[in-house]
Amino acid sequence: MRKGRFITFEGGEGAGKSTQIRRLAAALRAGHAREVVVTREPGGTPLAERLRAIILAGKARDLGDFGEALLFSAARIDHIDRIIRPALARGAYLLCDRFADSTRAYQGARGGAGEDILATLERVTLDGVRPDLTFILDLPPEIGLERAEKRRGQGGVDRFEGEALAFHAALREKFLDIARAEPDRCKVIDASTPEDEVAEAIFSACLKKWPLPALGEKQWA
Ligand code: T5A
């Protein structure tokens, strides 16, 4: 029976997901007794990491939005089977950098793969494994792309960073649409504020969802 807590982080490029996952994982590990698992998509297993390398190098671009959605979903199925489902069954906090909402947003942003077909693909792929809480890190795409560029240094852009600004603006709207459609699961966080403020907003939302037991107890059960 599933006992764990599944938290996903979503948003556009350079929104600060990896930074905030590191911070939340450290806070959870310091203060609480549950196991904490940090993982990412596409990736998280050897096979899914191989698919990640192919997709982010742009080698599957010619398949189009739906073809790329199939590859992300294939990677996700392996990730769910080998990492996510077992960790949740052990009772872990599972923090995942991107998940199914990224397919809805990125592969849905251009409208080439219809919403209905992406929803059907998602249902089959997830097979009932859905996040308990999703943070949508929201910021203007210009800021996110600039952050991603600074961090990248001399390296080249990947498959999606290289898309036009209009694509990144459409993505932002897609993520906000998802949050509006599922307000109980999704919390929109203003990611344009300093790192500490973003971390505080995320931690508060976790505490609201899973209140701490009496002060002094180590376990955030
Ligand atoms: N994709 C993925 C799909 O198209 N469909 C899918 O189904 C899935 C799962 C993955 C790509 O694949 C696409 C989406 C992506 O394009 P990736 O390398 O994992 O590629 O790319 P991202 O997930 O976008 O990760 P990034 O590393 O680019 O961004 P993060 O993790 O959001 O940002 P982070 O934490 O690395 O921060 C970026 C920089 O900003 C600074 C950090 O120090 C860092 O230098 N920063 C801040 N600066 C100022 N203020 C703050 N509050 C800051 N927070 C972080």
Short mmCIF file of N, CA, C and O in Angstrom, two decimals, residues 70-145:
data_model
loop_
_atom_site.label_atom_id
_atom_site.label_comp_id
_atom_site.label_asym_id
_atom_site.label_seq_id
_atom_site.Cartn_x
_atom_site.Cartn_y
_atom_site.Cartn_z
N LEU A 70 5.89 10.57 -26.61
CA LEU A 70 5.98 9.12 -26.43
C LEU A 70 7.31 8.73 -25.79
O LEU A 70 7.36 7.86 -24.92
N LEU A 71 8.39 9.40 -26.22
CA LEU A 71 9.70 9.08 -25.64
C LEU A 71 9.78 9.50 -24.17
O LEU A 71 10.27 8.75 -23.32
N PHE A 72 9.27 10.70 -23.85
CA PHE A 72 9.24 11.12 -22.44
C PHE A 72 8.42 10.12 -21.62
O PHE A 72 8.76 9.79 -20.49
N SER A 73 7.32 9.63 -22.22
CA SER A 73 6.44 8.71 -21.49
C SER A 73 7.12 7.36 -21.29
O SER A 73 6.98 6.73 -20.23
N ALA A 74 7.87 6.90 -22.29
CA ALA A 74 8.59 5.62 -22.15
C ALA A 74 9.60 5.74 -21.01
O ALA A 74 9.71 4.84 -20.15
N ALA A 75 10.32 6.86 -20.98
CA ALA A 75 11.29 7.09 -19.89
C ALA A 75 10.55 7.12 -18.54
O ALA A 75 11.01 6.57 -17.54
N ARG A 76 9.38 7.76 -18.53
CA ARG A 76 8.59 7.90 -17.28
C ARG A 76 8.12 6.53 -16.77
O ARG A 76 8.11 6.29 -15.56
N ILE A 77 7.71 5.67 -17.67
CA ILE A 77 7.23 4.34 -17.25
C ILE A 77 8.35 3.59 -16.52
O ILE A 77 8.14 3.01 -15.45
N ASP A 78 9.57 3.65 -17.07
CA ASP A 78 10.70 2.97 -16.42
C ASP A 78 10.99 3.61 -15.06
O ASP A 78 11.23 2.93 -14.06
N HIS A 79 10.93 4.94 -15.02
CA HIS A 79 11.20 5.69 -13.79
C HIS A 79 10.16 5.36 -12.71
O HIS A 79 10.50 5.14 -11.54
N ILE A 80 8.89 5.30 -13.12
CA ILE A 80 7.82 4.98 -12.15
C ILE A 80 8.03 3.56 -11.61
O ILE A 80 7.98 3.32 -10.39
N ASP A 81 8.29 2.62 -12.53
CA ASP A 81 8.41 1.21 -12.11
C ASP A 81 9.60 0.98 -11.18
O ASP A 81 9.50 0.25 -10.21
N ARG A 82 10.73 1.61 -11.51
CA ARG A 82 11.97 1.27 -10.79
C ARG A 82 12.27 2.17 -9.61
O ARG A 82 12.95 1.76 -8.67
N ILE A 83 11.83 3.42 -9.66
CA ILE A 83 12.20 4.37 -8.60
C ILE A 83 10.98 4.90 -7.83
O ILE A 83 10.92 4.82 -6.60
N ILE A 84 10.00 5.43 -8.57
CA ILE A 84 8.93 6.18 -7.89
C ILE A 84 8.02 5.26 -7.07
O ILE A 84 7.83 5.46 -5.87
N ARG A 85 7.47 4.24 -7.74
CA ARG A 85 6.54 3.37 -7.01
C ARG A 85 7.21 2.69 -5.80
O ARG A 85 6.65 2.73 -4.69
N PRO A 86 8.42 2.13 -5.97
CA PRO A 86 9.05 1.51 -4.79
C PRO A 86 9.33 2.50 -3.67
O PRO A 86 9.12 2.19 -2.50
N ALA A 87 9.77 3.72 -4.01
CA ALA A 87 10.07 4.71 -2.95
C ALA A 87 8.80 5.08 -2.20
O ALA A 87 8.80 5.19 -0.97
N LEU A 88 7.71 5.26 -2.93
CA LEU A 88 6.45 5.62 -2.26
C LEU A 88 5.95 4.46 -1.41
O LEU A 88 5.41 4.66 -0.31
N ALA A 89 6.16 3.25 -1.88
CA ALA A 89 5.74 2.08 -1.09
C ALA A 89 6.56 1.97 0.20
O ALA A 89 6.07 1.48 1.22
N ARG A 90 7.82 2.48 0.17
CA ARG A 90 8.65 2.46 1.40
C ARG A 90 8.27 3.58 2.35
O ARG A 90 8.78 3.66 3.46
N GLY A 91 7.45 4.53 1.87
CA GLY A 91 7.03 5.64 2.73
C GLY A 91 7.90 6.88 2.60
O GLY A 91 7.85 7.77 3.43
N ALA A 92 8.71 6.95 1.54
CA ALA A 92 9.64 8.07 1.38
C ALA A 92 8.95 9.36 0.95
O ALA A 92 7.84 9.33 0.39
N TYR A 93 9.65 10.48 1.19
CA TYR A 93 9.35 11.72 0.48
C TYR A 93 10.05 11.58 -0.86
O TYR A 93 11.29 11.35 -0.90
N LEU A 94 9.32 11.70 -1.95
CA LEU A 94 9.91 11.57 -3.28
C LEU A 94 9.84 12.94 -3.93
O LEU A 94 8.73 13.43 -4.23
N LEU A 95 10.98 13.59 -4.13
CA LEU A 95 11.01 14.92 -4.74
C LEU A 95 11.48 14.76 -6.17
O LEU A 95 12.59 14.29 -6.42
N CYS A 96 10.64 15.15 -7.12
CA CYS A 96 10.97 14.91 -8.53
C CYS A 96 11.03 16.23 -9.32
O CYS A 96 10.09 17.01 -9.31
N ASP A 97 12.17 16.42 -10.00
CA ASP A 97 12.40 17.60 -10.84
C ASP A 97 11.73 17.33 -12.19
O ASP A 97 12.28 16.60 -13.00
N ARG A 98 10.56 17.88 -12.36
CA ARG A 98 9.69 17.68 -13.54
C ARG A 98 9.02 16.31 -13.51
O ARG A 98 9.58 15.33 -13.07
N PHE A 99 7.79 16.28 -14.05
CA PHE A 99 7.04 15.02 -14.18
C PHE A 99 6.02 15.24 -15.29
O PHE A 99 6.27 16.00 -16.24
N ALA A 100 4.86 14.62 -15.17
CA ALA A 100 3.91 14.60 -16.30
C ALA A 100 3.42 15.98 -16.73
O ALA A 100 3.09 16.18 -17.90
N ASP A 101 3.38 16.95 -15.80
CA ASP A 101 2.93 18.30 -16.21
C ASP A 101 3.87 18.90 -17.26
O ASP A 101 3.43 19.72 -18.08
N SER A 102 5.14 18.50 -17.23
CA SER A 102 6.07 19.02 -18.25
C SER A 102 5.69 18.52 -19.63
O SER A 102 5.84 19.24 -20.62
N THR A 103 5.20 17.29 -19.72
CA THR A 103 4.76 16.79 -21.03
C THR A 103 3.52 17.56 -21.49
O THR A 103 3.41 17.99 -22.64
N ARG A 104 2.58 17.75 -20.53
CA ARG A 104 1.37 18.54 -20.89
C ARG A 104 1.78 19.91 -21.42
O ARG A 104 1.22 20.40 -22.39
N ALA A 105 2.75 20.56 -20.73
CA ALA A 105 3.11 21.93 -21.09
C ALA A 105 4.01 21.99 -22.32
O ALA A 105 3.68 22.65 -23.31
N TYR A 106 5.14 21.29 -22.27
CA TYR A 106 6.13 21.41 -23.36
C TYR A 106 5.62 20.79 -24.66
O TYR A 106 5.75 21.38 -25.73
N GLN A 107 5.07 19.57 -24.56
CA GLN A 107 4.63 18.92 -25.80
C GLN A 107 3.24 19.41 -26.21
O GLN A 107 2.81 19.19 -27.34
N GLY A 108 2.56 20.12 -25.27
CA GLY A 108 1.24 20.65 -25.59
C GLY A 108 1.25 22.11 -26.00
O GLY A 108 0.25 22.62 -26.52
N ALA A 109 2.38 22.79 -25.78
CA ALA A 109 2.40 24.26 -25.95
C ALA A 109 2.10 24.70 -27.37
O ALA A 109 1.48 25.74 -27.59
N ARG A 110 2.52 23.90 -28.35
CA ARG A 110 2.32 24.32 -29.75
C ARG A 110 0.99 23.85 -30.31
O ARG A 110 0.62 24.20 -31.42
N GLY A 111 0.31 22.98 -29.55
CA GLY A 111 -0.98 22.48 -30.01
C GLY A 111 -0.87 21.36 -31.04
O GLY A 111 -1.89 20.86 -31.52
N GLY A 112 0.37 20.95 -31.38
CA GLY A 112 0.55 19.90 -32.39
C GLY A 112 0.06 18.55 -31.90
O GLY A 112 -0.49 17.76 -32.67
N ALA A 113 0.27 18.29 -30.60
CA ALA A 113 -0.26 17.05 -30.00
C ALA A 113 -1.49 17.49 -29.20
O ALA A 113 -1.37 18.25 -28.26
N GLY A 114 -2.67 17.02 -29.59
CA GLY A 114 -3.91 17.49 -28.97
C GLY A 114 -3.97 17.19 -27.48
O GLY A 114 -3.37 16.21 -27.01
N GLU A 115 -4.69 18.04 -26.73
CA GLU A 115 -4.80 17.85 -25.27
C GLU A 115 -5.40 16.50 -24.93
O GLU A 115 -5.00 15.85 -23.97
N ASP A 116 -6.41 16.06 -25.71
CA ASP A 116 -7.08 14.79 -25.40
C ASP A 116 -6.12 13.62 -25.51
O ASP A 116 -6.09 12.72 -24.67
N ILE A 117 -5.31 13.66 -26.58
CA ILE A 117 -4.42 12.51 -26.79
C ILE A 117 -3.30 12.52 -25.74
O ILE A 117 -2.88 11.47 -25.22
N LEU A 118 -2.84 13.72 -25.36
CA LEU A 118 -1.82 13.80 -24.30
C LEU A 118 -2.41 13.33 -22.96
O LEU A 118 -1.73 12.68 -22.17
N ALA A 119 -3.69 13.66 -22.73
CA ALA A 119 -4.32 13.23 -21.47
C ALA A 119 -4.45 11.70 -21.43
O ALA A 119 -4.23 11.07 -20.39
N THR A 120 -4.78 11.11 -22.56
CA THR A 120 -4.90 9.65 -22.62
C THR A 120 -3.53 9.01 -22.40
O THR A 120 -3.39 8.04 -21.62
N LEU A 121 -2.52 9.56 -23.06
CA LEU A 121 -1.16 9.04 -22.89
C LEU A 121 -0.73 9.15 -21.43
O LEU A 121 -0.14 8.22 -20.87
N GLU A 122 -1.06 10.27 -20.80
CA GLU A 122 -0.68 10.47 -19.39
C GLU A 122 -1.34 9.41 -18.50
O GLU A 122 -0.70 8.81 -17.63
N ARG A 123 -2.64 9.17 -18.75
CA ARG A 123 -3.36 8.21 -17.90
C ARG A 123 -2.75 6.82 -17.99
O ARG A 123 -2.52 6.15 -16.99
N VAL A 124 -2.43 6.42 -19.21
CA VAL A 124 -1.85 5.08 -19.41
C VAL A 124 -0.45 5.02 -18.79
O VAL A 124 -0.07 4.03 -18.17
N THR A 125 0.30 6.09 -18.97
CA THR A 125 1.70 6.10 -18.49
C THR A 125 1.76 6.09 -16.97
O THR A 125 2.52 5.33 -16.37
N LEU A 126 0.95 6.92 -16.33
CA LEU A 126 1.05 7.06 -14.86
C LEU A 126 0.44 5.87 -14.14
O LEU A 126 0.84 5.55 -13.03
N ASP A 127 -0.57 5.26 -14.74
CA ASP A 127 -1.20 4.09 -14.14
C ASP A 127 -1.51 4.33 -12.65
O ASP A 127 -1.18 3.52 -11.78
N GLY A 128 -2.07 5.49 -12.36
CA GLY A 128 -2.52 5.78 -10.99
C GLY A 128 -1.49 6.47 -10.10
O GLY A 128 -1.81 6.87 -8.99
N VAL A 129 -0.24 6.61 -10.56
CA VAL A 129 0.78 7.26 -9.73
C VAL A 129 0.74 8.76 -10.01
O VAL A 129 1.19 9.22 -11.06
N ARG A 130 0.20 9.53 -9.06
CA ARG A 130 0.06 10.98 -9.27
C ARG A 130 0.68 11.73 -8.10
O ARG A 130 0.62 11.26 -6.96
N PRO A 131 1.25 12.90 -8.38
CA PRO A 131 1.84 13.68 -7.28
C PRO A 131 0.79 14.10 -6.25
O PRO A 131 -0.36 14.36 -6.60
N ASP A 132 1.23 14.18 -4.97
CA ASP A 132 0.36 14.72 -3.92
C ASP A 132 0.41 16.24 -3.94
O ASP A 132 -0.54 16.91 -3.57
N LEU A 133 1.57 16.77 -4.31
CA LEU A 133 1.79 18.22 -4.27
C LEU A 133 2.73 18.59 -5.42
O LEU A 133 3.75 17.92 -5.62
N THR A 134 2.36 19.65 -6.15
CA THR A 134 3.20 20.10 -7.27
C THR A 134 3.47 21.59 -7.10
O THR A 134 2.53 22.38 -6.97
N PHE A 135 4.76 21.94 -7.11
CA PHE A 135 5.13 23.35 -7.08
C PHE A 135 5.38 23.81 -8.51
O PHE A 135 6.21 23.22 -9.21
N ILE A 136 4.64 24.83 -8.92
CA ILE A 136 4.86 25.42 -10.24
C ILE A 136 5.63 26.71 -10.01
O ILE A 136 5.10 27.68 -9.48
N LEU A 137 6.91 26.67 -10.35
CA LEU A 137 7.77 27.84 -10.15
C LEU A 137 7.58 28.77 -11.34
O LEU A 137 7.99 28.46 -12.46
N ASP A 138 6.93 29.89 -11.05
CA ASP A 138 6.50 30.79 -12.12
C ASP A 138 7.37 32.05 -12.18
O ASP A 138 7.60 32.68 -11.15
N LEU A 139 7.82 32.36 -13.38
CA LEU A 139 8.55 33.62 -13.59
C LEU A 139 8.55 33.96 -15.07
O LEU A 139 8.31 33.08 -15.91
N PRO A 140 8.77 35.25 -15.40
CA PRO A 140 8.81 35.60 -16.82
C PRO A 140 9.91 34.79 -17.51
O PRO A 140 11.01 34.64 -16.96
N PRO A 141 9.63 34.26 -18.72
CA PRO A 141 10.62 33.40 -19.37
C PRO A 141 11.95 34.08 -19.65
O PRO A 141 12.99 33.43 -19.62
N GLU A 142 11.92 35.40 -19.85
CA GLU A 142 13.18 36.12 -20.11
C GLU A 142 14.15 35.94 -18.93
O GLU A 142 15.35 35.74 -19.12
N ILE A 143 13.59 36.00 -17.71
CA ILE A 143 14.45 35.89 -16.52
C ILE A 143 14.98 34.46 -16.40
O ILE A 143 16.16 34.24 -16.14
N GLY A 144 14.09 33.49 -16.61
CA GLY A 144 14.51 32.09 -16.50
C GLY A 144 15.58 31.73 -17.52
O GLY A 144 16.57 31.07 -17.19
N LEU A 145 15.39 32.20 -18.76
CA LEU A 145 16.37 31.88 -19.81
C LEU A 145 17.72 32.55 -19.52
O LEU A 145 18.78 31.97 -19.77
#
